[in-house]
JSON list of C-alpha atoms and ligand atoms in Angstrom, two decimals:
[
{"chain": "A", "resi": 1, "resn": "UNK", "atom": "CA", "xyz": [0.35, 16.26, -12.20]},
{"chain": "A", "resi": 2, "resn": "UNK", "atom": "CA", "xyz": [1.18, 13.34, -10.16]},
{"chain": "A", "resi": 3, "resn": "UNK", "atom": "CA", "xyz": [4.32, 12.00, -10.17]},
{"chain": "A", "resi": 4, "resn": "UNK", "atom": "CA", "xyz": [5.83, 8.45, -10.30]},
{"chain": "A", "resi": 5, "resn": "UNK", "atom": "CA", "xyz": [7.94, 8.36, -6.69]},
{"chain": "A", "resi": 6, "resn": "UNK", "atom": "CA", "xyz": [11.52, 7.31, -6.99]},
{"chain": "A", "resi": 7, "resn": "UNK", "atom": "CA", "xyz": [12.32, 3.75, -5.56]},
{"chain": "A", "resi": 8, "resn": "UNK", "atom": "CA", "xyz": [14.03, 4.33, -2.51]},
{"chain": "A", "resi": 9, "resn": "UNK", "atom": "CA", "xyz": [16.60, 1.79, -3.02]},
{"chain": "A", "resi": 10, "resn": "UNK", "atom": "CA", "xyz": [18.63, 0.78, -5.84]},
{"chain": "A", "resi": 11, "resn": "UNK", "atom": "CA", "xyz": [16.46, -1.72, -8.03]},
{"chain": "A", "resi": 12, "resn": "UNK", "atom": "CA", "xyz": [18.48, -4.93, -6.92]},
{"chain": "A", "resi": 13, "resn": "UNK", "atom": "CA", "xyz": [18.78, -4.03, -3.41]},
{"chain": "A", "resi": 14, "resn": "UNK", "atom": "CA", "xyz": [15.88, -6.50, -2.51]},
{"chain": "A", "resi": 15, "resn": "UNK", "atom": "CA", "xyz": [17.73, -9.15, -4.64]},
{"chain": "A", "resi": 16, "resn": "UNK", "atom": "CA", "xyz": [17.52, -12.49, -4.33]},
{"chain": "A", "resi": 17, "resn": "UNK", "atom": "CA", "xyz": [14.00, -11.98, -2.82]},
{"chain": "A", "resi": 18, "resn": "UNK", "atom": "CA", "xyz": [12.95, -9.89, -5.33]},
{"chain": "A", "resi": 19, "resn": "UNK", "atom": "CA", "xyz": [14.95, -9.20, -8.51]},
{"chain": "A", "resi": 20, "resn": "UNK", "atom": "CA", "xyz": [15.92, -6.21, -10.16]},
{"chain": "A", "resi": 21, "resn": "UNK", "atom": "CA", "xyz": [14.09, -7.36, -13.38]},
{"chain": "A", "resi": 22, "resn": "UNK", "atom": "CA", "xyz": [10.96, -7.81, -11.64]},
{"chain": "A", "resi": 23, "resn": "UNK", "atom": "CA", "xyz": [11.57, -4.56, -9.70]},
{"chain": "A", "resi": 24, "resn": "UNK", "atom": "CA", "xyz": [12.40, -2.17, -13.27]},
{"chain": "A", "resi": 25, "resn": "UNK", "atom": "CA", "xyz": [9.35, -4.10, -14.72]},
{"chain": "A", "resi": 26, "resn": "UNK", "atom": "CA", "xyz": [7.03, -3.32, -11.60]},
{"chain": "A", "resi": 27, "resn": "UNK", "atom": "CA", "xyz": [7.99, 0.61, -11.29]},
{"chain": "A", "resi": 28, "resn": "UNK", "atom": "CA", "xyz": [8.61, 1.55, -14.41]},
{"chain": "A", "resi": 29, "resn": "UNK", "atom": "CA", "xyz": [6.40, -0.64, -16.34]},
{"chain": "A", "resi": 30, "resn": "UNK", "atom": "CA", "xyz": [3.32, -1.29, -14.00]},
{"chain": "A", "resi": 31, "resn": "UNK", "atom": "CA", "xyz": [3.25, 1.86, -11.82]},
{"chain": "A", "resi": 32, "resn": "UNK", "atom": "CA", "xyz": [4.26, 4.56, -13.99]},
{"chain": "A", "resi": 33, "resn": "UNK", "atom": "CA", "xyz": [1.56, 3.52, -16.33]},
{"chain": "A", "resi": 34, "resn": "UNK", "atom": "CA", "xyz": [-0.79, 4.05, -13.79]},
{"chain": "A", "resi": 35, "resn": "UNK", "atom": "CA", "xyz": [0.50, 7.31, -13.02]},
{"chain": "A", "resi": 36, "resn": "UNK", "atom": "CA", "xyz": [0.30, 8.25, -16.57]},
{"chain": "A", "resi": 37, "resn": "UNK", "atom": "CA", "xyz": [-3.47, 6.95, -16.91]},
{"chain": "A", "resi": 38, "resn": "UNK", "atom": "CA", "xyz": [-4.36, 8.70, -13.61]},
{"chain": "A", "resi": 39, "resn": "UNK", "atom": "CA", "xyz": [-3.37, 12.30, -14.99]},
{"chain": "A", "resi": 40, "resn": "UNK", "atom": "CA", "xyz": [-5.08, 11.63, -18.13]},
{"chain": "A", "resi": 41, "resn": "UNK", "atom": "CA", "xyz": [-8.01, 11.26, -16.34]},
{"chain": "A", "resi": 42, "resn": "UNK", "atom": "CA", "xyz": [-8.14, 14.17, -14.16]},
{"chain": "A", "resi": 43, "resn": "UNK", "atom": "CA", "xyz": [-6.69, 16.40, -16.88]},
{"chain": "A", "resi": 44, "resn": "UNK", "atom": "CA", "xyz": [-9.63, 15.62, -18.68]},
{"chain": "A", "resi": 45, "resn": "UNK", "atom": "CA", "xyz": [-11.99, 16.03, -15.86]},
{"chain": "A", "resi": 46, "resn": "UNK", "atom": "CA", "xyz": [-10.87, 18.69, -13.95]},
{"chain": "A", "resi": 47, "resn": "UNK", "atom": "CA", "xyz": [-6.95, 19.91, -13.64]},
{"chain": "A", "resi": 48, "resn": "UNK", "atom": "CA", "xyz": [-7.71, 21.62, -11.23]},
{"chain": "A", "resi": 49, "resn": "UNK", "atom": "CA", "xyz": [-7.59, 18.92, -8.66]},
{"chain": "A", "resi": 50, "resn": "UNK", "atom": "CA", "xyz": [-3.92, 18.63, -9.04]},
{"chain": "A", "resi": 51, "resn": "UNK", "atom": "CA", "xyz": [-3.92, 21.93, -6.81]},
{"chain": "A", "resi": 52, "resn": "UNK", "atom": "CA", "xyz": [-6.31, 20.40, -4.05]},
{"chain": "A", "resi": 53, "resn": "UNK", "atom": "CA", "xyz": [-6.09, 17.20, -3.87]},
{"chain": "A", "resi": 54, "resn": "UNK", "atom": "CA", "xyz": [-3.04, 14.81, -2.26]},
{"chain": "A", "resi": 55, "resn": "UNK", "atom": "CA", "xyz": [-3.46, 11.12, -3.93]},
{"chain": "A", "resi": 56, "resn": "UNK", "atom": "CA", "xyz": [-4.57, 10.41, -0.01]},
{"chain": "A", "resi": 57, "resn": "UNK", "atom": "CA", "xyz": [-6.94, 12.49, -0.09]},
{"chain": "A", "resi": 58, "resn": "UNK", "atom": "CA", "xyz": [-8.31, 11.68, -3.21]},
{"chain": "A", "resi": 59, "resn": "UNK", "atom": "CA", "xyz": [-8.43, 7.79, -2.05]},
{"chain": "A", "resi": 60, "resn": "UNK", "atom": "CA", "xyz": [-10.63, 8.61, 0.80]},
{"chain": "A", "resi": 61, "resn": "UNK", "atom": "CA", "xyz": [-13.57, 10.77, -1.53]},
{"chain": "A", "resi": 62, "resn": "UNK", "atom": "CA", "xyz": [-13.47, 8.71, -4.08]},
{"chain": "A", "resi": 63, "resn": "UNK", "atom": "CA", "xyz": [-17.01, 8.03, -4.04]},
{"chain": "A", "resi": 64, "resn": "UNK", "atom": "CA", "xyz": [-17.81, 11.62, -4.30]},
{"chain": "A", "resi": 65, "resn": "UNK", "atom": "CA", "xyz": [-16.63, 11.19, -7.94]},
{"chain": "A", "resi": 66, "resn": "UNK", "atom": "CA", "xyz": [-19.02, 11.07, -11.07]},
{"chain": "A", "resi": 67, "resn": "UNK", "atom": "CA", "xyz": [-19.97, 7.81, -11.73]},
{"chain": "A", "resi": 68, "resn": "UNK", "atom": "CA", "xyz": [-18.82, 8.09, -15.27]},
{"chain": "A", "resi": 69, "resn": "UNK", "atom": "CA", "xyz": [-14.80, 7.87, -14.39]},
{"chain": "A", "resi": 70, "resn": "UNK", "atom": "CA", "xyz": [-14.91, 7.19, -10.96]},
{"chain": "A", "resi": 71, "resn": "UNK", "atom": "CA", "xyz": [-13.82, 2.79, -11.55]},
{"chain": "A", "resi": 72, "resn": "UNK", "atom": "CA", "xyz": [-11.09, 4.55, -14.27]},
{"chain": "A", "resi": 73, "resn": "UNK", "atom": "CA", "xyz": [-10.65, 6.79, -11.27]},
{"chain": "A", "resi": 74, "resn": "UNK", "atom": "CA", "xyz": [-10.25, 4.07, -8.76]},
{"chain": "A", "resi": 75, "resn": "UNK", "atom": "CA", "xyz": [-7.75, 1.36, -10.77]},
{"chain": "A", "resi": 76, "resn": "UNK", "atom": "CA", "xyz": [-5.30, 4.15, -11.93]},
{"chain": "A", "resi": 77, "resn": "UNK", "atom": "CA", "xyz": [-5.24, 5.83, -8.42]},
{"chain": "A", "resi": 78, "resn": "UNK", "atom": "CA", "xyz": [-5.46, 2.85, -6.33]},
{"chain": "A", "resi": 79, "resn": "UNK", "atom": "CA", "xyz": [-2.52, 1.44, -8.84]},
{"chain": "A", "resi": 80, "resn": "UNK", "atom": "CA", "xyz": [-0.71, 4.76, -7.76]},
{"chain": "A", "resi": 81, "resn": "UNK", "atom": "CA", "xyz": [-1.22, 4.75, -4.34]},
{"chain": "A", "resi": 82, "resn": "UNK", "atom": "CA", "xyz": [-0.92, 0.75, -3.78]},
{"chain": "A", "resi": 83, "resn": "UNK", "atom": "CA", "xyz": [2.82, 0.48, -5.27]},
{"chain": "A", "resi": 84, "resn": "UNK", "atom": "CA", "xyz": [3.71, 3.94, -3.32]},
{"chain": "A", "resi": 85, "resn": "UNK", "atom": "CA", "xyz": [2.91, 2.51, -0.33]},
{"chain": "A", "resi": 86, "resn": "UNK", "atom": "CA", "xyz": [4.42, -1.25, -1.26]},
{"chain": "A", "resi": 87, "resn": "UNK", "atom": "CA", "xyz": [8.02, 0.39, -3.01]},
{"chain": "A", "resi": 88, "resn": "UNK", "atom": "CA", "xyz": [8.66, 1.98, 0.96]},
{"chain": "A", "resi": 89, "resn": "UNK", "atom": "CA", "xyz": [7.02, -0.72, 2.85]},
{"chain": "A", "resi": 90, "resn": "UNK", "atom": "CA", "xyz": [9.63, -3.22, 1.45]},
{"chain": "A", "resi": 91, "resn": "UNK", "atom": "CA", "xyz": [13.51, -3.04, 2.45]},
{"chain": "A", "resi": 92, "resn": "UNK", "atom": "CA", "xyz": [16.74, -5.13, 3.17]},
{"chain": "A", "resi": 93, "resn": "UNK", "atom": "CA", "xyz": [18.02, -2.99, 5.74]},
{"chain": "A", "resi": 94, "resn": "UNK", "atom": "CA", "xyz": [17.32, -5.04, 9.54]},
{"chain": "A", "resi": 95, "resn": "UNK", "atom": "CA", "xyz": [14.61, -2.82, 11.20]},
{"chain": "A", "resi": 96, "resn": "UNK", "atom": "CA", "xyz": [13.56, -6.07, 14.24]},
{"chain": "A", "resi": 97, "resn": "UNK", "atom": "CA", "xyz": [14.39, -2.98, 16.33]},
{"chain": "A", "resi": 98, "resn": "UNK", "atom": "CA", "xyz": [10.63, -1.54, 14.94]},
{"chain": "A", "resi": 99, "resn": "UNK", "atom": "CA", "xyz": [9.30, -5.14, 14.73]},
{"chain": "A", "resi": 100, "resn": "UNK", "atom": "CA", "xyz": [9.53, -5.55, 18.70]},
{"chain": "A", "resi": 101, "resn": "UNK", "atom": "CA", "xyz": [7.95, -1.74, 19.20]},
{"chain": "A", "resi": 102, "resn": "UNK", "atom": "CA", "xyz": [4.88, -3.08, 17.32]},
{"chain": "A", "resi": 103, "resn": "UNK", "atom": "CA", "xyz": [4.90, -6.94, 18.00]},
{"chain": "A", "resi": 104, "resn": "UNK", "atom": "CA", "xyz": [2.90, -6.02, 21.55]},
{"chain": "A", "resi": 105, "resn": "UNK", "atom": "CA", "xyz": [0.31, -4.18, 19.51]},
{"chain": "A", "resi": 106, "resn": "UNK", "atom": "CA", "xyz": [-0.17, -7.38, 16.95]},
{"chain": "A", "resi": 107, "resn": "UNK", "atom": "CA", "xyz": [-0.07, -9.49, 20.30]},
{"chain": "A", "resi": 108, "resn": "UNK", "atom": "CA", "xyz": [-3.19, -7.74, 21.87]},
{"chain": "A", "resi": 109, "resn": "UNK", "atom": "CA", "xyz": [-5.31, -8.20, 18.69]},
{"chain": "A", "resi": 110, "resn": "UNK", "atom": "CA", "xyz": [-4.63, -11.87, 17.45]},
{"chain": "A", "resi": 111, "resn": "UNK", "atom": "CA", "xyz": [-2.89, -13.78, 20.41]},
{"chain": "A", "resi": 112, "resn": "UNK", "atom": "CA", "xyz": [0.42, -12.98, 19.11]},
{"chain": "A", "resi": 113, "resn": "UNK", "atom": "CA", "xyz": [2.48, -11.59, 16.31]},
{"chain": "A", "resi": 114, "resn": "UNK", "atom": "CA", "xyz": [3.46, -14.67, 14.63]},
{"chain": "A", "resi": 115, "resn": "UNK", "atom": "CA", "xyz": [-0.32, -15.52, 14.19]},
{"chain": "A", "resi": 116, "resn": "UNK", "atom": "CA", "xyz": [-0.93, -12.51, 12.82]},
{"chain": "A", "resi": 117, "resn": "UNK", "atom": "CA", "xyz": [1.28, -12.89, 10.44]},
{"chain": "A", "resi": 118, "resn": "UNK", "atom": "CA", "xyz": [0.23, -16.11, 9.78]},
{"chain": "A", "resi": 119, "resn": "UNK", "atom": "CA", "xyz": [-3.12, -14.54, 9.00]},
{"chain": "A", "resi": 120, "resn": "UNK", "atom": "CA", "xyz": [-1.87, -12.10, 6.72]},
{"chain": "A", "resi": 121, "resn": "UNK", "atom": "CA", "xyz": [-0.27, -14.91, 4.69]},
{"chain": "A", "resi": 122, "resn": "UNK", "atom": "CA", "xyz": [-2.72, -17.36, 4.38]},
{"chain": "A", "resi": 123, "resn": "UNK", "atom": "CA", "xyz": [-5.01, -14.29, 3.30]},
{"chain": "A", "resi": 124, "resn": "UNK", "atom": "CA", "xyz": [-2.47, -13.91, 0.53]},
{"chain": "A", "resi": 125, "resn": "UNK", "atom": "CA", "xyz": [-1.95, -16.66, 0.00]},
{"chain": "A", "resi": 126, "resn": "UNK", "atom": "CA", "xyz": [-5.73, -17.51, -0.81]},
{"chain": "A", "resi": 127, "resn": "UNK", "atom": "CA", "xyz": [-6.50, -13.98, -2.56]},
{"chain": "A", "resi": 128, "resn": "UNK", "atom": "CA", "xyz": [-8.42, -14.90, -5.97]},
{"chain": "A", "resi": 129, "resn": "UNK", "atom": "CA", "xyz": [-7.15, -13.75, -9.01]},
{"chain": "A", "resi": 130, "resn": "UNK", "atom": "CA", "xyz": [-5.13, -9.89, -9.23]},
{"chain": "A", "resi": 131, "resn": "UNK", "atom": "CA", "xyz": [-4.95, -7.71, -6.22]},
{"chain": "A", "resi": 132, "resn": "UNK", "atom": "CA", "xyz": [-3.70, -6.81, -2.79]},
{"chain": "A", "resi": 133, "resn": "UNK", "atom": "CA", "xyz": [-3.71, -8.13, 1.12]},
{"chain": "A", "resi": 134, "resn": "UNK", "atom": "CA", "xyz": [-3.53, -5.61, 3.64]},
{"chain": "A", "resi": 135, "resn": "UNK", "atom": "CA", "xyz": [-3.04, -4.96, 7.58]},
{"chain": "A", "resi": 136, "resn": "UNK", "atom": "CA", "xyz": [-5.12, -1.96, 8.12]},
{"chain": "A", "resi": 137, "resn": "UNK", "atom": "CA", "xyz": [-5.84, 0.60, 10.84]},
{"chain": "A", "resi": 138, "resn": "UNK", "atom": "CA", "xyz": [-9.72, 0.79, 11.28]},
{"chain": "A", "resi": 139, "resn": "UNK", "atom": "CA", "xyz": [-9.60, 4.25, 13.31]},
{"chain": "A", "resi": 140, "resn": "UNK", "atom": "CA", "xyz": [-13.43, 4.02, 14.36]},
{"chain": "A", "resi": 141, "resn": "UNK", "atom": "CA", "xyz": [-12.86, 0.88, 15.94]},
{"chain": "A", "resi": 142, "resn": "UNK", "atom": "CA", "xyz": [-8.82, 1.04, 17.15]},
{"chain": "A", "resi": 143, "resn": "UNK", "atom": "CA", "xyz": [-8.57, -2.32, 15.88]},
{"chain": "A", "resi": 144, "resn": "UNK", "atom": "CA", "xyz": [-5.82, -3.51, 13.07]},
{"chain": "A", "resi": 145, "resn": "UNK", "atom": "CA", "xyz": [-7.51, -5.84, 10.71]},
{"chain": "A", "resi": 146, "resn": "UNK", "atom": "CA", "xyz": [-6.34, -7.96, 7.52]},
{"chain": "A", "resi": 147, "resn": "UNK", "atom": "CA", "xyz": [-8.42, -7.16, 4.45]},
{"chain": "A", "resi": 148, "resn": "UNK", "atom": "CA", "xyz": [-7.93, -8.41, 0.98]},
{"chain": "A", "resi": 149, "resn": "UNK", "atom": "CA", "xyz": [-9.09, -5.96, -1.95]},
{"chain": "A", "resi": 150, "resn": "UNK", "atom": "CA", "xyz": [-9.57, -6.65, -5.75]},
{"chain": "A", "resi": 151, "resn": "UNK", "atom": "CA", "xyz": [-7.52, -5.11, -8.73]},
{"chain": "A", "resi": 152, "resn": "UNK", "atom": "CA", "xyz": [-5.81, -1.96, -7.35]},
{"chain": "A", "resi": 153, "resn": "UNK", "atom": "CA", "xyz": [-8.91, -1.14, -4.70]},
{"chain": "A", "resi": 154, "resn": "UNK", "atom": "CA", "xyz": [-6.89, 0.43, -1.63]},
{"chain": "A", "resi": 155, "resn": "UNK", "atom": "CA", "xyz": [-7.82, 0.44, 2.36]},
{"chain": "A", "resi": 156, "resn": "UNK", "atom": "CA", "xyz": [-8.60, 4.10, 1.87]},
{"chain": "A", "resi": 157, "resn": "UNK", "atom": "CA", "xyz": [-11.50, 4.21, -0.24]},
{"chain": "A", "resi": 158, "resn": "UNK", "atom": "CA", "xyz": [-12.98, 2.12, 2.91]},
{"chain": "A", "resi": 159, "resn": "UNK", "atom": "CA", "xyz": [-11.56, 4.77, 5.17]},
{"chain": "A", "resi": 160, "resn": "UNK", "atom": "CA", "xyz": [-9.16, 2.42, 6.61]},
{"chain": "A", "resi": 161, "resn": "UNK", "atom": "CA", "xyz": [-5.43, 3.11, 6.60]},
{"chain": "A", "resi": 162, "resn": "UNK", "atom": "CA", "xyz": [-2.82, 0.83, 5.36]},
{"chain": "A", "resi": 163, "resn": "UNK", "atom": "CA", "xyz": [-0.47, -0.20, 7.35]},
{"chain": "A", "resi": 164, "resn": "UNK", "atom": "CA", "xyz": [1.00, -3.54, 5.46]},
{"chain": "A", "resi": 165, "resn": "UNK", "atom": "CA", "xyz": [0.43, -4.84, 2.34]},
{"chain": "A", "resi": 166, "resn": "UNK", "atom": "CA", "xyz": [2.20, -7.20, 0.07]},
{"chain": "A", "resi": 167, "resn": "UNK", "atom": "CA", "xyz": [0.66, -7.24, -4.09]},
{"chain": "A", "resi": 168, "resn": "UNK", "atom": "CA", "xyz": [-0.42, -10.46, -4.97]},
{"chain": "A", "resi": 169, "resn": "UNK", "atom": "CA", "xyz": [-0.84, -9.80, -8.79]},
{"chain": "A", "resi": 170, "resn": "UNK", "atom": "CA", "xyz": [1.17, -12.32, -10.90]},
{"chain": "A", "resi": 171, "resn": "UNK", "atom": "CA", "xyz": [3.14, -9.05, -12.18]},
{"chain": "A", "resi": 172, "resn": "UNK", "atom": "CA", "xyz": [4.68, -8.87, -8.98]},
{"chain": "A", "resi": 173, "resn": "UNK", "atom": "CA", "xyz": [6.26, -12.47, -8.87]},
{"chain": "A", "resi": 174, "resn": "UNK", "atom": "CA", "xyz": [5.56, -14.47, -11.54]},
{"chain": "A", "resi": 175, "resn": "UNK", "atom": "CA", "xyz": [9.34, -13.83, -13.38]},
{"chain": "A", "resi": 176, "resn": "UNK", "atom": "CA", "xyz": [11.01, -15.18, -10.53]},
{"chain": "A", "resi": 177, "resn": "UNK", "atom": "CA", "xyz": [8.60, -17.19, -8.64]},
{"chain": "A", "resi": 178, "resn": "UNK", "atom": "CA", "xyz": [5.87, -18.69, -11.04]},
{"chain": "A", "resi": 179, "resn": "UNK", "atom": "CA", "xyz": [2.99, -20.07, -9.56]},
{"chain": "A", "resi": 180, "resn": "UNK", "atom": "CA", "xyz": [4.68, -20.70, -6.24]},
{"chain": "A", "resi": 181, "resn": "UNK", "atom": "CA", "xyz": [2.65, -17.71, -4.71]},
{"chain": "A", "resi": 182, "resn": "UNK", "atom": "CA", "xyz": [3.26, -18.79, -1.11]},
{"chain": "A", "resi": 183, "resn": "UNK", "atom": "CA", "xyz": [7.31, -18.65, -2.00]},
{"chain": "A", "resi": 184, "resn": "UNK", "atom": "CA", "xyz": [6.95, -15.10, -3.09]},
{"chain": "A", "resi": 185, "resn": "UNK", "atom": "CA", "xyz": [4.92, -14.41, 0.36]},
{"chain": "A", "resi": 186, "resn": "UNK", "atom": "CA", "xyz": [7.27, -16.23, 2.62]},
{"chain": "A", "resi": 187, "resn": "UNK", "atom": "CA", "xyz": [10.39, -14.23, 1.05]},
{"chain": "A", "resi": 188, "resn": "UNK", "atom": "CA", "xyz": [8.00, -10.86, 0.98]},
{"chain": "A", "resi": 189, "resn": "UNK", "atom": "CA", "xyz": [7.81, -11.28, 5.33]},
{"chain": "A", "resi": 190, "resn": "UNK", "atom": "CA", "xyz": [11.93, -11.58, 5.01]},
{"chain": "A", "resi": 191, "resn": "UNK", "atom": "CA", "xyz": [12.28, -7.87, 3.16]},
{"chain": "A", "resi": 192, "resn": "UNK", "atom": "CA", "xyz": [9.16, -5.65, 5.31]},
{"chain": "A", "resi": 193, "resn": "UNK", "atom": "CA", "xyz": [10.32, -2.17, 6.41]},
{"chain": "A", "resi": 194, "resn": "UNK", "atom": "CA", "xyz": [8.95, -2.33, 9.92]},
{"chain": "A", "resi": 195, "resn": "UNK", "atom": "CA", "xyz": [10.48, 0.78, 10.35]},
{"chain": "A", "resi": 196, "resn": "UNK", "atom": "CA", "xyz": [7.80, 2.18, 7.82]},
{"chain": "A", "resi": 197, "resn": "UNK", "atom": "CA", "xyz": [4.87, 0.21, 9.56]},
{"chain": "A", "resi": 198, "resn": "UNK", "atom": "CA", "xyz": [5.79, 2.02, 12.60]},
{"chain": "A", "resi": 199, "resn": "UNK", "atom": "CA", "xyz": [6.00, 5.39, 11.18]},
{"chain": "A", "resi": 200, "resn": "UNK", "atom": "CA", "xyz": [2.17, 4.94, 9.79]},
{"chain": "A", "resi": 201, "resn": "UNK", "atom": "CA", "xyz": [1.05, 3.32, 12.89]},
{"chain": "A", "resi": 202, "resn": "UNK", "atom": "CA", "xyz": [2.25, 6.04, 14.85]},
{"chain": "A", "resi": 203, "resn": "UNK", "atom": "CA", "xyz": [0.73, 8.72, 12.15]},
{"chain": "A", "resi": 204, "resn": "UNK", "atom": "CA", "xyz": [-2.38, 7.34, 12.63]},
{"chain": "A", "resi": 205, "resn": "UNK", "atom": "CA", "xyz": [-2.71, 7.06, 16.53]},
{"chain": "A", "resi": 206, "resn": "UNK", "atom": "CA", "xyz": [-0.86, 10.53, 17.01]},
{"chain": "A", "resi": 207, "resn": "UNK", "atom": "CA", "xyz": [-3.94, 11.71, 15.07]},
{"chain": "A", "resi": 208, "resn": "UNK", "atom": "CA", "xyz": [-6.79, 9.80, 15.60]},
{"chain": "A", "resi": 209, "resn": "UNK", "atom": "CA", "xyz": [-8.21, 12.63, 18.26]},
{"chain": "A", "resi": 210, "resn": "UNK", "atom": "CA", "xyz": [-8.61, 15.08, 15.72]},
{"chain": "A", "resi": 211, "resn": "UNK", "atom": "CA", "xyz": [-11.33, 15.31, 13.55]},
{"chain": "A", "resi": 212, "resn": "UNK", "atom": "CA", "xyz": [-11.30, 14.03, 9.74]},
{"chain": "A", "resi": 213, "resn": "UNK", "atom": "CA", "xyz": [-9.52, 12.01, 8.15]},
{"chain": "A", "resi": 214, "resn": "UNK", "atom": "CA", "xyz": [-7.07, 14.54, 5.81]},
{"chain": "A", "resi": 215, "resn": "UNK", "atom": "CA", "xyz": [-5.38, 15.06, 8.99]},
{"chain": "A", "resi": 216, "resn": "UNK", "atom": "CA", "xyz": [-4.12, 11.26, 9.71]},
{"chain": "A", "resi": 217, "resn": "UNK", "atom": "CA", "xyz": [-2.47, 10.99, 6.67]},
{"chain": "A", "resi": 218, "resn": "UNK", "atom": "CA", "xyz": [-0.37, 14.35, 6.50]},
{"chain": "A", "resi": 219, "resn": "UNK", "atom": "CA", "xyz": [2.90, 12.88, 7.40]},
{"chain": "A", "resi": 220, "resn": "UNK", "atom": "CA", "xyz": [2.57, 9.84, 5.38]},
{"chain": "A", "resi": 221, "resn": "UNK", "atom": "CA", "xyz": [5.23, 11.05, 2.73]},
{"chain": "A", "resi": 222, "resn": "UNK", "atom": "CA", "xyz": [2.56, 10.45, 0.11]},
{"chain": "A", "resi": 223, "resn": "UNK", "atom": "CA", "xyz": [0.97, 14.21, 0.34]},
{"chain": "A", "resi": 224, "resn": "UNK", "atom": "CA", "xyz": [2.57, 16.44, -2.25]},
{"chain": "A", "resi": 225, "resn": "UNK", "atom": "CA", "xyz": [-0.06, 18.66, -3.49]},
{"chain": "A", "resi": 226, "resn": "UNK", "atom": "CA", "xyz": [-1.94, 19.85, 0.20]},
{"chain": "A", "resi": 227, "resn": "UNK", "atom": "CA", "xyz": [-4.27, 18.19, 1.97]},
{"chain": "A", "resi": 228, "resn": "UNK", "atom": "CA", "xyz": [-7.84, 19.94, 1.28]},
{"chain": "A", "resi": 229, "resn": "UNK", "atom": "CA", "xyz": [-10.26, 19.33, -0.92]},
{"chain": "A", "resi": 230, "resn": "UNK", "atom": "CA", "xyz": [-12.04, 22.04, -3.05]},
{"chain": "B", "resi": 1, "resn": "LIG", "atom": "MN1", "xyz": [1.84, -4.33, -8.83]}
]
């Protein structure tokens, strides 16, 4: 069984950017439904991948799944593992202290961090439709890139790592921001854990020399159920 994570903050700590009706709506509603779907599924299929296989893990062979539930497979997991990541990724707490460690990094890939970001929002900004914008790791080529993905489709089933993402679906703003999309992006960049983006940066670079990919992930906080596959 996989289990809905708790938020780790009260529900109206990210008030007034986000509010605590959008946040009990969004975790309990949104994400625990996915949760729910996704151990339907593999109940059904094969239980015994609850022993084996880390929702991580699972992300990155996902296309070693039978055809026949592998897109149920892929919007109830990626649901899963998208508002994991987003719930710790998002706090009110002042981390600039992890902001500075990383701004060099940002710096050396897109001239400097405020363009990145800049990027990353007009990305967002300009995502069609339901789904996600992310900064990901790209471990073959060491470079951090911005990709947007459709529906709940996650960096890992590209083998990429997430490192930042923000959920554009209307679920996640609409209540409190309408169709003002760029509003709920500008007050996203105000509430980012960069204390969090530095943890998974450093995850990945403390273990990009050895070999597979279960490895990068194992101190990502999102591994409850082992790391190898069957
Ligand atoms: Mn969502």
């Amino acid at each position: 069984m996989y289990l809905l994570p708790e938020l780790p903050y009260p529900k109206n700590a990210l008030e007034p950017f986000i509010t605590a009706e959008i946040m009990e709506l969004h975790h309990q509603k949104h994400h625990k439904g996915y949760v729910e779907k996704l151990n339907e599924i593999i109940a059904t299929y094969d239980p015994t991948l609850f022993d084996c296989m880390s929702e991580t893990t699972m992300a990155m062979y996902i296309n070693t799944f039978p055809i026949s539930i592998r897109q149920n497979v892929k919007n109830q997991l990626g649901g899963h593992v998208n508002h994991s990541f987003f719930w710790s990724l998002l706090s009110t707490k002042n981390t600039d202290v992890f902001k500075q460690k990383l701004e060099p990094i940002f710096k050396d890939q897109f001239g400097s961090f405020d363009q990145a970001m800049d990027e990353f929002k007009t990305e967002a900004k300009n995502h069609f439709g339901s789904g996600w914008t992310w900064f990901c790791y790209n471990p073959i080529s060491e470079n951090i890139e911005i990709r947007s993905y459709q529906n709940q489709d996650n960096p890992l089933f590209d083998n990429l790592y997430p490192l930042l993402g923000i959920d554009v679906w209307e679920h996640a703003y609409y209540l409190q921001y309408k169709n003002k999309r760029s509003d709920y992006i500008e007050a996203f960049t105000k509430i980012i854990n960069w204390e969090y983006v530095f943890e998974l940066w450093n995850s990945y670079n403390e273990n990009k020399q050895d070999d597979g990919h279960e490895s990068v992930l194992k101190e990502d906080g999102h591994s409850h159920h082992g790391h190898g596959c069957c």
